[in-house]
PDB file of C-alpha atoms in Angstrom:
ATOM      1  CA  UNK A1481      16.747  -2.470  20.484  1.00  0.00           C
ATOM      2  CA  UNK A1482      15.477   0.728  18.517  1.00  0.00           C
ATOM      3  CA  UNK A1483      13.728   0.124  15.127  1.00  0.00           C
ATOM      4  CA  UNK A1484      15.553   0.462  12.422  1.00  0.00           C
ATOM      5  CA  UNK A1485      14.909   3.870  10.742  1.00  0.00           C
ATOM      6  CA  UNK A1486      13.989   4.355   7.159  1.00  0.00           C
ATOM      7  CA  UNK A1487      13.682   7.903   7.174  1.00  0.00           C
ATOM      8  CA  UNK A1488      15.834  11.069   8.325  1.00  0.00           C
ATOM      9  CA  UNK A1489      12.975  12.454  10.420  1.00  0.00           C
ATOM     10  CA  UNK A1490      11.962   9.554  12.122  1.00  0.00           C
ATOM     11  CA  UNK A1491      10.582   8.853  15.540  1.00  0.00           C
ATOM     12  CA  UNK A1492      12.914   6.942  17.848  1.00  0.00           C
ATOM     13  CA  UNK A1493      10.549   3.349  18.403  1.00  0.00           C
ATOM     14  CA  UNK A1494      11.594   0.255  20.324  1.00  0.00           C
ATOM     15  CA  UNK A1495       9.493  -1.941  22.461  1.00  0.00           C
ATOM     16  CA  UNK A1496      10.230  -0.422  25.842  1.00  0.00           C
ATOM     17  CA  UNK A1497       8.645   2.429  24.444  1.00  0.00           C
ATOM     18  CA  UNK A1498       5.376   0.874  23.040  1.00  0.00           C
ATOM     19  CA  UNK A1499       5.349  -1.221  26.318  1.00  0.00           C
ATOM     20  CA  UNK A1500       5.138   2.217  28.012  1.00  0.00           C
ATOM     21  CA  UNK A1501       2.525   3.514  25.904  1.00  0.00           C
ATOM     22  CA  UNK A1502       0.163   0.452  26.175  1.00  0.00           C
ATOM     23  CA  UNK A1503       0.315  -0.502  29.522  1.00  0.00           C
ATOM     24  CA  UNK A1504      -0.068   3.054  31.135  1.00  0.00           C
ATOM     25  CA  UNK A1505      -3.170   4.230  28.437  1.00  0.00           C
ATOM     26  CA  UNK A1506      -5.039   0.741  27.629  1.00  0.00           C
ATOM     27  CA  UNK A1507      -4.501  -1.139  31.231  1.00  0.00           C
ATOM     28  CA  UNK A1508      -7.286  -3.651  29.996  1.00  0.00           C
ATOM     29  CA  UNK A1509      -3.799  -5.164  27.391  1.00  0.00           C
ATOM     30  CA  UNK A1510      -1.233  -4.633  30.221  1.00  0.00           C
ATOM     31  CA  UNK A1511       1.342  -7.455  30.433  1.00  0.00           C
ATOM     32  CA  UNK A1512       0.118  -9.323  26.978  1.00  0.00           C
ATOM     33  CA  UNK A1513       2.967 -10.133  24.853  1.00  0.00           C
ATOM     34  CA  UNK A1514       4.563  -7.974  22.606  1.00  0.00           C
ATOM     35  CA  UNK A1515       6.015  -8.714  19.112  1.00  0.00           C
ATOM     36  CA  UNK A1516       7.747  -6.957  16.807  1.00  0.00           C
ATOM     37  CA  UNK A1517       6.203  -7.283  13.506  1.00  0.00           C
ATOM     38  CA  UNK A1518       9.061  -6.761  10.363  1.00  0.00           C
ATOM     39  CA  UNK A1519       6.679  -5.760   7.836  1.00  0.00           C
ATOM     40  CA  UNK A1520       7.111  -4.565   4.857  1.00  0.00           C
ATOM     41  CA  UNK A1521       5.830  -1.159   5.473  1.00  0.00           C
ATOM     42  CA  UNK A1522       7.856   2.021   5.470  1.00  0.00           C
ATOM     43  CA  UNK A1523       4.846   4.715   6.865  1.00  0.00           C
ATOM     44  CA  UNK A1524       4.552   2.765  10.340  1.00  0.00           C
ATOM     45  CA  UNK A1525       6.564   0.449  12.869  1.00  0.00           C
ATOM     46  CA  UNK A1526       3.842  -2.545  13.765  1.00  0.00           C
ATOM     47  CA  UNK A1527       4.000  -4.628  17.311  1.00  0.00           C
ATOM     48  CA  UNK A1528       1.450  -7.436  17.625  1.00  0.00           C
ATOM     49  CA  UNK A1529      -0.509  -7.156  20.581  1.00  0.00           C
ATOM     50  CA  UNK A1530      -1.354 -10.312  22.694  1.00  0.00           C
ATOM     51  CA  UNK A1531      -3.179 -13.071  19.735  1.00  0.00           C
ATOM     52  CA  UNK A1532      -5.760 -10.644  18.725  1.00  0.00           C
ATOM     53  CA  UNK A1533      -4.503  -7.012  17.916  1.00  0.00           C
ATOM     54  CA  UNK A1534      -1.526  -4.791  16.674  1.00  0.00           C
ATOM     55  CA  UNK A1535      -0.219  -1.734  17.373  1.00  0.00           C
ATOM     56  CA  UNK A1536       0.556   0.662  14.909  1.00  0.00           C
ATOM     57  CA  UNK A1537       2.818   4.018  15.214  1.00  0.00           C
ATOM     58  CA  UNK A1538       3.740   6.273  12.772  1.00  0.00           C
ATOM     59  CA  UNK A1539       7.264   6.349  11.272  1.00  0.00           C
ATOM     60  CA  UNK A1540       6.882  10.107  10.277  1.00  0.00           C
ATOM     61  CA  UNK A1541       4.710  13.359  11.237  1.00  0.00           C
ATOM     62  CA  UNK A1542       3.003  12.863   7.152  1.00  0.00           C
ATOM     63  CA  UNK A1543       1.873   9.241   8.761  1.00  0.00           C
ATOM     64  CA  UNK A1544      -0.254  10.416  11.291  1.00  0.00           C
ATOM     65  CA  UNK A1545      -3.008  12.235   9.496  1.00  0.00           C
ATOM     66  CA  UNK A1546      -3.119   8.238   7.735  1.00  0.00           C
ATOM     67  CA  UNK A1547      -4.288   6.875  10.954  1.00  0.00           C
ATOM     68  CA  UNK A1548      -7.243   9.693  11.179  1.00  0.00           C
ATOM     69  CA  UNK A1549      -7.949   8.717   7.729  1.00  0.00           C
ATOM     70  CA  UNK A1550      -8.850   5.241   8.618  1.00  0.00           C
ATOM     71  CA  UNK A1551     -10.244   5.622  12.029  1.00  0.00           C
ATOM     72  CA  UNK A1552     -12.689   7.958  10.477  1.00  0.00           C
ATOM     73  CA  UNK A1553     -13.455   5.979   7.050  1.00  0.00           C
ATOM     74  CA  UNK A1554     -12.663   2.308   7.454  1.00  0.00           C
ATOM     75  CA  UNK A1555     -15.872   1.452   9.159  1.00  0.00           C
ATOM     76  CA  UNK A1556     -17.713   3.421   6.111  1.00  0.00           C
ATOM     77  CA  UNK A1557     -16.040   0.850   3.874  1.00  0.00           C
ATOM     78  CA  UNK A1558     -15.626  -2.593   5.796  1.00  0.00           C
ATOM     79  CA  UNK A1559     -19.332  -3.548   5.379  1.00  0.00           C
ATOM     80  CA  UNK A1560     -18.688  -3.243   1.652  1.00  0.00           C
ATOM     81  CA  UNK A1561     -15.529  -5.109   0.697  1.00  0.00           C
ATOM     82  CA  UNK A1562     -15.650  -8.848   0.064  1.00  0.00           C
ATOM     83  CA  UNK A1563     -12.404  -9.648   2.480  1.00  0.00           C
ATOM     84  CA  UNK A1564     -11.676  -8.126   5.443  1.00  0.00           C
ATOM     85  CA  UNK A1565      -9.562  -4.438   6.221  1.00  0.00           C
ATOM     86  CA  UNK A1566      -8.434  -2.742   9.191  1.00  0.00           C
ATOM     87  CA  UNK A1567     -10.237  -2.280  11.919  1.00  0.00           C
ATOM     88  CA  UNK A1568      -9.390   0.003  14.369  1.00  0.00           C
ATOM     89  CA  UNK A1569     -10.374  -0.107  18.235  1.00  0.00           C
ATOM     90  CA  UNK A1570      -8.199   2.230  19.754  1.00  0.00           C
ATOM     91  CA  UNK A1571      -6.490   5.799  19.434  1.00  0.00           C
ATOM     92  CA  UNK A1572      -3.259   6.681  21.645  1.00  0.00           C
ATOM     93  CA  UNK A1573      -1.798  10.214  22.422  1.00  0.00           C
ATOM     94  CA  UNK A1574       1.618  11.324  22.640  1.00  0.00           C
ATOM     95  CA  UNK A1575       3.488  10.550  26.026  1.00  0.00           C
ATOM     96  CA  UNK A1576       7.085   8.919  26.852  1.00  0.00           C
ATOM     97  CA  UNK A1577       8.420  11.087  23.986  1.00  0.00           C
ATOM     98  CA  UNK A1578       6.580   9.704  21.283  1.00  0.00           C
ATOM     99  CA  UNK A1579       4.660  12.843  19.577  1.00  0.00           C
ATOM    100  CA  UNK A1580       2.320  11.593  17.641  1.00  0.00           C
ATOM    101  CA  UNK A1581      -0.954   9.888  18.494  1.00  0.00           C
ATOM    102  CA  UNK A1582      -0.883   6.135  17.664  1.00  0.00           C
ATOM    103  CA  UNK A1583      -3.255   3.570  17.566  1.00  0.00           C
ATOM    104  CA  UNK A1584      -4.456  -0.443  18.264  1.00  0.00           C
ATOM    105  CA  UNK A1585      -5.929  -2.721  15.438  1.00  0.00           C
ATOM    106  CA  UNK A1586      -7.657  -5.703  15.560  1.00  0.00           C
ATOM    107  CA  UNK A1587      -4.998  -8.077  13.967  1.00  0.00           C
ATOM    108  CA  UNK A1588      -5.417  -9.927  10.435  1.00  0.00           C
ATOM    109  CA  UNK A1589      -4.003 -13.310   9.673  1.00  0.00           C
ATOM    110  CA  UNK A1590      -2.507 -13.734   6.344  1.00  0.00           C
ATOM    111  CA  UNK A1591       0.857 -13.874   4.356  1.00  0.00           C
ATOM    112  CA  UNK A1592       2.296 -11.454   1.908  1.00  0.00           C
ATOM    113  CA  UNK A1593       1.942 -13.038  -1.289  1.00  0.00           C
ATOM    114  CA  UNK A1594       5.174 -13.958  -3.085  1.00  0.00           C
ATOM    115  CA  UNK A1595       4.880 -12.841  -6.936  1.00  0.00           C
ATOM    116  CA  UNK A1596       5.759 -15.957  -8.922  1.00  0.00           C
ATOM    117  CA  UNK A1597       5.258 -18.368  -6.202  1.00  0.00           C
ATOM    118  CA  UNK A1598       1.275 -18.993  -6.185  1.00  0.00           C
ATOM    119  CA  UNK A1599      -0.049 -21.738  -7.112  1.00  0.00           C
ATOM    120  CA  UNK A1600      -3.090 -20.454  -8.916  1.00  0.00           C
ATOM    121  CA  UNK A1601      -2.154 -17.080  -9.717  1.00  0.00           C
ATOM    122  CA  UNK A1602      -4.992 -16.571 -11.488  1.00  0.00           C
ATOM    123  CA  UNK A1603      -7.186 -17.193  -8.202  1.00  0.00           C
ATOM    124  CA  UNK A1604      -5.302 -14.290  -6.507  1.00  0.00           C
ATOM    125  CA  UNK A1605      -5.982 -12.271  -9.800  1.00  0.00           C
ATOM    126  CA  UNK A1606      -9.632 -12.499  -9.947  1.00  0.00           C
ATOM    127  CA  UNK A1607      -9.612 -12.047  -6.182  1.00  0.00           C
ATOM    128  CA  UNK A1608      -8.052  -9.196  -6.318  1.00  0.00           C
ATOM    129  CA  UNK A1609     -10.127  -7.518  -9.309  1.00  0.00           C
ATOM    130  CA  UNK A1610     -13.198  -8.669  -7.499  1.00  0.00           C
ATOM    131  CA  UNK A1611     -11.451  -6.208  -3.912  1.00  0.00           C
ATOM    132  CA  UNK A1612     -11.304  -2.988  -6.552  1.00  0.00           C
ATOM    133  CA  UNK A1613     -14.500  -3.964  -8.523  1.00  0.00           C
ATOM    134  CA  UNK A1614     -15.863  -3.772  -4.982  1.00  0.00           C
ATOM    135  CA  UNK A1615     -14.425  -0.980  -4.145  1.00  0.00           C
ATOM    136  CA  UNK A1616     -14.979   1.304  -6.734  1.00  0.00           C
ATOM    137  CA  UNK A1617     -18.982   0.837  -6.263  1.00  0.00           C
ATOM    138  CA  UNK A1618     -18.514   2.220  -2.685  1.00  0.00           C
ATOM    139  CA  UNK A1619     -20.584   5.678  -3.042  1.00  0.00           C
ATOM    140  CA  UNK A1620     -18.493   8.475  -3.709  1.00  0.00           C
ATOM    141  CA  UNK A1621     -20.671  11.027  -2.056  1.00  0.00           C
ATOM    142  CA  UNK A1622     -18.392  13.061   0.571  1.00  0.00           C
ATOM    143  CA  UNK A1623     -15.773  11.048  -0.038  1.00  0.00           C
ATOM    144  CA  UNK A1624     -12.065  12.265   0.565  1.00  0.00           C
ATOM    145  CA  UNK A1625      -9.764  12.646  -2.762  1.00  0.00           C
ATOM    146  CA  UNK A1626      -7.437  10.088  -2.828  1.00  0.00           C
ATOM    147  CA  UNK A1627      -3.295  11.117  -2.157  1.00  0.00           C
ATOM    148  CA  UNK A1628      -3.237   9.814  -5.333  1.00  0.00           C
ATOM    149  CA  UNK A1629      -5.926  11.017  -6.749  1.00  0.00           C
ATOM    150  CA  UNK A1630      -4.801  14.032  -9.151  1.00  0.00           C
ATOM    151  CA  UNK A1631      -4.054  13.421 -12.895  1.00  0.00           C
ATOM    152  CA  UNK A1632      -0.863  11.195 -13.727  1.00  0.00           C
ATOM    153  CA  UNK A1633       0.507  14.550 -15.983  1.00  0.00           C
ATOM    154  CA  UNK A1634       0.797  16.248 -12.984  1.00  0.00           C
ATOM    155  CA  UNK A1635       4.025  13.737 -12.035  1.00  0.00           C
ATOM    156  CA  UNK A1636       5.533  13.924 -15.229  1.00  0.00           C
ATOM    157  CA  UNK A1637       8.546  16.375 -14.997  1.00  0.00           C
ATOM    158  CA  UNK A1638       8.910  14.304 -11.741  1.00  0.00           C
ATOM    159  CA  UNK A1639       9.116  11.128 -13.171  1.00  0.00           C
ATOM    160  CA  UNK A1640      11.132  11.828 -15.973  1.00  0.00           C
ATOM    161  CA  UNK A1641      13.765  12.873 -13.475  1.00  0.00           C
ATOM    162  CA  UNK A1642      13.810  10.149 -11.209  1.00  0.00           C
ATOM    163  CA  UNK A1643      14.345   7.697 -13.966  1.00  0.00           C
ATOM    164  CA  UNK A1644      17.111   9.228 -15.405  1.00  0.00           C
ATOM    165  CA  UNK A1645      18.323   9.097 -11.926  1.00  0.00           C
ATOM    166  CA  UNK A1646      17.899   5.473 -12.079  1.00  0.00           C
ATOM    167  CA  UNK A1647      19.076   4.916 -15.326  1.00  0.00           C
ATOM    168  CA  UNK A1648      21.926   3.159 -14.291  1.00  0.00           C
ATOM    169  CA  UNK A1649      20.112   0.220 -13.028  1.00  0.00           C
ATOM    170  CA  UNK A1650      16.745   0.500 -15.595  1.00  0.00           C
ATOM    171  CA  UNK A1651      16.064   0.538 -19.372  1.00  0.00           C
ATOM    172  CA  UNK A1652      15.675   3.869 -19.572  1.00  0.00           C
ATOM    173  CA  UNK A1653      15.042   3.910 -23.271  1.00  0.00           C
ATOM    174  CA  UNK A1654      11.881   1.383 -22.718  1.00  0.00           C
ATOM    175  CA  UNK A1655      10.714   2.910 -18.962  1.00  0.00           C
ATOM    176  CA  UNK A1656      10.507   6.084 -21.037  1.00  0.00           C
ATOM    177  CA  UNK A1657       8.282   4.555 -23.651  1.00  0.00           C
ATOM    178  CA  UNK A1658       5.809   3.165 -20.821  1.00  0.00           C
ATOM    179  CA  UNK A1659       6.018   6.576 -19.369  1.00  0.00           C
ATOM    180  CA  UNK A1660       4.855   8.366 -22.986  1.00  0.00           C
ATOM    181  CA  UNK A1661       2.436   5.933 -23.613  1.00  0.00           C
ATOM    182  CA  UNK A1662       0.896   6.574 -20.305  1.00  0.00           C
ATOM    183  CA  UNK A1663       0.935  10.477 -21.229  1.00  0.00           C
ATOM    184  CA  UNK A1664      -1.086   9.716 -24.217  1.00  0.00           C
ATOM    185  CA  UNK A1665      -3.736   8.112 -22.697  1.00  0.00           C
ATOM    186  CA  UNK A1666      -7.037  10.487 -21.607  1.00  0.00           C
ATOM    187  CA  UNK A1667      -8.858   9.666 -19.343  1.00  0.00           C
ATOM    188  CA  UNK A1668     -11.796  11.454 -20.773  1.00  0.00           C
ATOM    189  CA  UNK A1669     -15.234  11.394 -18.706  1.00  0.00           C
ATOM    190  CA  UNK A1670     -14.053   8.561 -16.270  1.00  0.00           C
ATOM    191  CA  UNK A1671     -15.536   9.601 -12.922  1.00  0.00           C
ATOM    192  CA  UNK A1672     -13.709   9.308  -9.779  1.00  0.00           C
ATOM    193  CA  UNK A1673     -14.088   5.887  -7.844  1.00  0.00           C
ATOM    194  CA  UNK A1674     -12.831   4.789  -4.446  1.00  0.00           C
ATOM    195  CA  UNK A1675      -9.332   3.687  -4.484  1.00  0.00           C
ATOM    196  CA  UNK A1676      -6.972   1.964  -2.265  1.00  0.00           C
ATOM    197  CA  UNK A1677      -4.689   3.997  -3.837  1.00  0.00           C
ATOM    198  CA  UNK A1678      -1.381   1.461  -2.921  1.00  0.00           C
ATOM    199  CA  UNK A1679      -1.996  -2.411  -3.715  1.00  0.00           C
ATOM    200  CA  UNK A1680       1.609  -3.266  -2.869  1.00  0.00           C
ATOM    201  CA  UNK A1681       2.249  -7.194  -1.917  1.00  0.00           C
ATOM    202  CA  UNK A1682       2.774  -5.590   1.660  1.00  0.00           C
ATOM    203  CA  UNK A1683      -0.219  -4.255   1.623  1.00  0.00           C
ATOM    204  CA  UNK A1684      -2.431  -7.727   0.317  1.00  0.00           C
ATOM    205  CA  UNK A1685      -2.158 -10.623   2.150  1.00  0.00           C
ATOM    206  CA  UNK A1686      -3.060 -14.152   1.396  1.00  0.00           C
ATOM    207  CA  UNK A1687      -4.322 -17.516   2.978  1.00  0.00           C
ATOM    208  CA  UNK A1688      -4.077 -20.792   0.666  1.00  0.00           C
ATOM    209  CA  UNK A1689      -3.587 -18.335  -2.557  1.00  0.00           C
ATOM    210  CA  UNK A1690      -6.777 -16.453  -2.018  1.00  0.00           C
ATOM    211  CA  UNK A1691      -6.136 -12.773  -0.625  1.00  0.00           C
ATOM    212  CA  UNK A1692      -7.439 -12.869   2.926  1.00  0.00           C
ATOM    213  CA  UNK A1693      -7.260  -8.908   3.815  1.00  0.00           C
ATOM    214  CA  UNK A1694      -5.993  -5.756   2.592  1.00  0.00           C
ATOM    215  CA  UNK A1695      -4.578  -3.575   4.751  1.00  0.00           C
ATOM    216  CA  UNK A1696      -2.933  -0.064   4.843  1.00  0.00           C
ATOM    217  CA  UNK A1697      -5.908   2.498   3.580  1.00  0.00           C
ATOM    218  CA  UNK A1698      -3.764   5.466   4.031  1.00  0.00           C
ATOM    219  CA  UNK A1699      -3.686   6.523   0.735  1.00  0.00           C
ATOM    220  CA  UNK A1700      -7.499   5.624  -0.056  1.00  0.00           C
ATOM    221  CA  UNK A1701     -10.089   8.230  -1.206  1.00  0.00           C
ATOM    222  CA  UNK A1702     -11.397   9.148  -4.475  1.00  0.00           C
ATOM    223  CA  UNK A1703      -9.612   9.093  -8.041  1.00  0.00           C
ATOM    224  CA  UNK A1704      -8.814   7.466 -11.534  1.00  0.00           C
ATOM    225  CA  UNK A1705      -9.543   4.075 -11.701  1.00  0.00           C
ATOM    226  CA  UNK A1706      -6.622   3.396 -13.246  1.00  0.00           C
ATOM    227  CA  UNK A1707      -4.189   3.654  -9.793  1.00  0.00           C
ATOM    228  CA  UNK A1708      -5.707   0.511  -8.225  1.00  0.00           C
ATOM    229  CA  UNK A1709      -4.421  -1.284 -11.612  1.00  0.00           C
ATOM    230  CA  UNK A1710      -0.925  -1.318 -10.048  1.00  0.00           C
ATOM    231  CA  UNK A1711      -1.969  -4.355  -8.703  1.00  0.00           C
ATOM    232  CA  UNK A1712      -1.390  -5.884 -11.814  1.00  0.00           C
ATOM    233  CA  UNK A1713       2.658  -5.323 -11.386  1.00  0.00           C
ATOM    234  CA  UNK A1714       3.078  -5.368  -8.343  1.00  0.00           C
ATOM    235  CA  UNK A1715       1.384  -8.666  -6.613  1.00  0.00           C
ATOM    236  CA  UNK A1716       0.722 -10.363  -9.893  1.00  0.00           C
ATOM    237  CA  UNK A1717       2.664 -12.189 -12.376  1.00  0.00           C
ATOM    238  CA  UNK A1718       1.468 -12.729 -16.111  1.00  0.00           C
ATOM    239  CA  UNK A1719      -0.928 -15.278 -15.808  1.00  0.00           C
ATOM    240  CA  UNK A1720      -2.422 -13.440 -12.656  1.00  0.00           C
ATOM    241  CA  UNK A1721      -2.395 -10.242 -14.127  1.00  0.00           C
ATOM    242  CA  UNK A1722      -4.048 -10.980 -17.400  1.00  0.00           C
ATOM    243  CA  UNK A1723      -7.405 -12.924 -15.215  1.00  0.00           C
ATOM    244  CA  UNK A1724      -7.031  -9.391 -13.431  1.00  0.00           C
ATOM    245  CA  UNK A1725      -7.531  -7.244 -16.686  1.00  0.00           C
ATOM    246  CA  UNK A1726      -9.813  -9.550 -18.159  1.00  0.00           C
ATOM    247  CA  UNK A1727     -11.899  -9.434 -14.647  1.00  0.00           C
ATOM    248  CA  UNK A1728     -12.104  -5.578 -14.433  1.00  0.00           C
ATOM    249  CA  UNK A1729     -12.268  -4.925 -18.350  1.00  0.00           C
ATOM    250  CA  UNK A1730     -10.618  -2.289 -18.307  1.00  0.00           C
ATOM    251  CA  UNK A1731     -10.075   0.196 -22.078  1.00  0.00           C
ATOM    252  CA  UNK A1732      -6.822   0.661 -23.699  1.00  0.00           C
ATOM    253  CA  UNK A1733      -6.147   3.885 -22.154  1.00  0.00           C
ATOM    254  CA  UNK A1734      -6.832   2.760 -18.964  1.00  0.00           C
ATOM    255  CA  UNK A1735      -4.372   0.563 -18.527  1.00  0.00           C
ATOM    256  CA  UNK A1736      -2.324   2.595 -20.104  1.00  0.00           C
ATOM    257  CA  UNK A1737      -2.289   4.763 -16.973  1.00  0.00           C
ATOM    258  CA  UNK A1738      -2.422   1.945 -14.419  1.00  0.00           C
ATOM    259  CA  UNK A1739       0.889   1.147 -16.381  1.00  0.00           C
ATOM    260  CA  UNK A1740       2.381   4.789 -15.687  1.00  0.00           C
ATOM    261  CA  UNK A1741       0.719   4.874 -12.134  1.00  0.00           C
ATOM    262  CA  UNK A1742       3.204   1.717 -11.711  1.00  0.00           C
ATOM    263  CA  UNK A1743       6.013   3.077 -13.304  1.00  0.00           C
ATOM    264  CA  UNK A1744       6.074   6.571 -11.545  1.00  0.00           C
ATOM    265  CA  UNK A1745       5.394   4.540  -7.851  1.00  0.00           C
ATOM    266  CA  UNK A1746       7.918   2.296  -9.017  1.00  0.00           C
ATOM    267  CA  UNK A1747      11.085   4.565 -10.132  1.00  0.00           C
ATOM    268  CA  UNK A1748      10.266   6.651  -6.753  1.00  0.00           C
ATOM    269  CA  UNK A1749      10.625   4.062  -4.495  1.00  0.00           C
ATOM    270  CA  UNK A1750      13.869   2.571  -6.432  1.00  0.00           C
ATOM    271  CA  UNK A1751      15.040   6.117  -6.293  1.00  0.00           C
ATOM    272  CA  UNK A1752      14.444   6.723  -2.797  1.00  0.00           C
ATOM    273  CA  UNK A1753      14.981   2.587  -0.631  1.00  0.00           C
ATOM    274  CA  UNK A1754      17.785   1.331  -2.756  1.00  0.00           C
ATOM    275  CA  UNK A1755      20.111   1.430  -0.205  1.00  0.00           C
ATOM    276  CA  UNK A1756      17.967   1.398   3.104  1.00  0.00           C
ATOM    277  CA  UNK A1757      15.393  -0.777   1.963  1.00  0.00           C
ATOM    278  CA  UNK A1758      16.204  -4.107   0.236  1.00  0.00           C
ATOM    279  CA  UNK A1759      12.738  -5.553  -0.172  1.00  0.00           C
ATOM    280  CA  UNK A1760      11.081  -2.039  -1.197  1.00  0.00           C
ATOM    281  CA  UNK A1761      13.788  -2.077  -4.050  1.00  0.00           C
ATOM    282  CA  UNK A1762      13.949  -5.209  -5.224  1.00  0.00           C
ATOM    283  CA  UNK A1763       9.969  -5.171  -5.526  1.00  0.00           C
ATOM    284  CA  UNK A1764      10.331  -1.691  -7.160  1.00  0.00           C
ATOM    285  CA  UNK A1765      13.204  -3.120  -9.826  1.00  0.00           C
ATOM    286  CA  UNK A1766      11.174  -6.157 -10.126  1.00  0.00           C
ATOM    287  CA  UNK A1767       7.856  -3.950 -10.793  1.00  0.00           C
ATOM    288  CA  UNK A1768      10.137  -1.962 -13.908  1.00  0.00           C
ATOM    289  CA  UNK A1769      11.469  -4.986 -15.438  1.00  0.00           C
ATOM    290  CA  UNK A1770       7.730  -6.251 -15.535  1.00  0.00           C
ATOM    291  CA  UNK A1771       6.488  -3.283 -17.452  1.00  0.00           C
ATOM    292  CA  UNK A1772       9.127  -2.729 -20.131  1.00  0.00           C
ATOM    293  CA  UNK A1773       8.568  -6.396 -21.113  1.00  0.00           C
ATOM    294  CA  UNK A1774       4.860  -5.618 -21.501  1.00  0.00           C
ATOM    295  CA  UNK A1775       4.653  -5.203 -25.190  1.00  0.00           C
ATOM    296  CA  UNK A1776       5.024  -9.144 -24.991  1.00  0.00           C
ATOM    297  CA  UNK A1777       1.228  -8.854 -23.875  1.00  0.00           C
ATOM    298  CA  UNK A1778      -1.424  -7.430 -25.331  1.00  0.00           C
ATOM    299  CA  UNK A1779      -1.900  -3.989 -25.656  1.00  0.00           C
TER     300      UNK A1779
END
């Protein structure tokens, strides 16, 4: 059975195909089972790969230059992060009618963390903030900008668009007043840090309420500090996201952005899954309710 698409342009993927692909280029992983994994992702379609490894093929043509980014930069940052990341062992070229080249990671154990369910949310929080502390002390030199690395402004005729295109399921009136505050808030003489650039709960998983690996680096490279704050929103709830801010100190204006970075990721991704991707949306709606309730906290 063919993969459920998510996109218009989309590659057709089922596992006859990756069967094909794996067996005829890697013949040392001929015959070992293969699993379809329903992720959460929308960028790849993921089969696990006997016990130890997954395969990973691109959705899209904009995925592929993704898996170059990682093959090329993940071993740069693995020695450096305190849990581990993808680790790539193989690269596979087009053939059977896939086009794009494709690729074989080792495979990480681990759950996607359900916001509101942890135990000790606070835990995951200061886990987290100690992944992006981490991170961001990475040196910068040669370093790759980050997808998202340009200034929030630059999305704001964007984002004001998209959430009046939403506005029938949002507060518009309060979304717009995260969005202005975010406007508002310079980020000055900040230099640019390694980001992940999308700390999604698909992208963060967890073992026993401690985050276990973080995976997905396609969007990583170098930018404000203030995208990697999304985590905040998106995989924590209150009492996980205030040991996160209070872990990676981070100034008023700061957060400010992280808080727009959210926002404009957010309304995009309601705008765009609402009706092919239930989880996506659902995380995205649950992500904008979060942050026009945030004058409850503290500014």
């Amino acid at each position: 059975m063919a993969v459920r698409k998510l996109h218009q342009d989309e590659a057709d993927i089922d596992e006859r195909l990756v069967r094909c692909l794996v067996d005829e280029q890697f013949p040392r992983w001929a015959g070992l089972p293969l699993r379809y994994v329903d992720s959460h992702g929308t960028q790849n379609v993921l089969y696990r790969l006997g016990d130890d490894h997954v395969v990973r093929l691109p959705r899209i043509r904009g995925a592929v230059s993704d898996l170059a980014h990682e093959q090329r930069w993940m071993p740069f940052l693995a020695r450096q992060l305190p849990v581990p990341v993808p680790e790539p062992v193989a690269q596979g070229r087009p053939a059977h009618g896939f086009p794009w080249t494709w690729a074989v990671y080792r495979w990480l154990p681990g759950a996607i963390p359900a916001v509101g369910e942890q135990e000790k949310p606070e835990v995951l929080g200061e886990d987290l903030a100690a992944f992006v502390a981490a991170l961001r002390s990475v040196d910068p030199a040669g370093a790759p900008t980050a997808y998202r690395g340009g200034p929030l402004t630059e999305r704001d005729a964007d984002t004001r668009a998209v959430l009046g295109r939403i506005a029938d399921v949002i507060d518009l009136d309060a979304a717009l007043a995260v969005w202005d505050a975010a406007m508002c808030a310079p980020r000055g003489p900040q230099p640019a840090v390694w980001l992940h650039g999308d700390l999604q709960p698909g992208n963060v998983l967890v073992d026993g309420g401690r985050l276990s690996a973080v995976i997905d680096f396609g969007c990583m490279g170098l930018g404000d500090p203030a995208v990697d704050l999304i985590a905040a929103w998106y995989v924590l709830d209150a009492r996980g996201r205030e040991r996160f801010r209070t872990a990676l100190a981070p100034d008023a204006d700061t957060w400010a952005r992280g808080r727009g970075w959210a926002l404009t990721l957010a309304a995009n991704e309601l705008a765009y899954y609402r009706e092919s991707n239930p989880f996506m949306a659902a995380t995205a709606t649950r992500v904008i309710g979060e942050l026009v309730s945030a004058p409850r906290e503290r500014a």
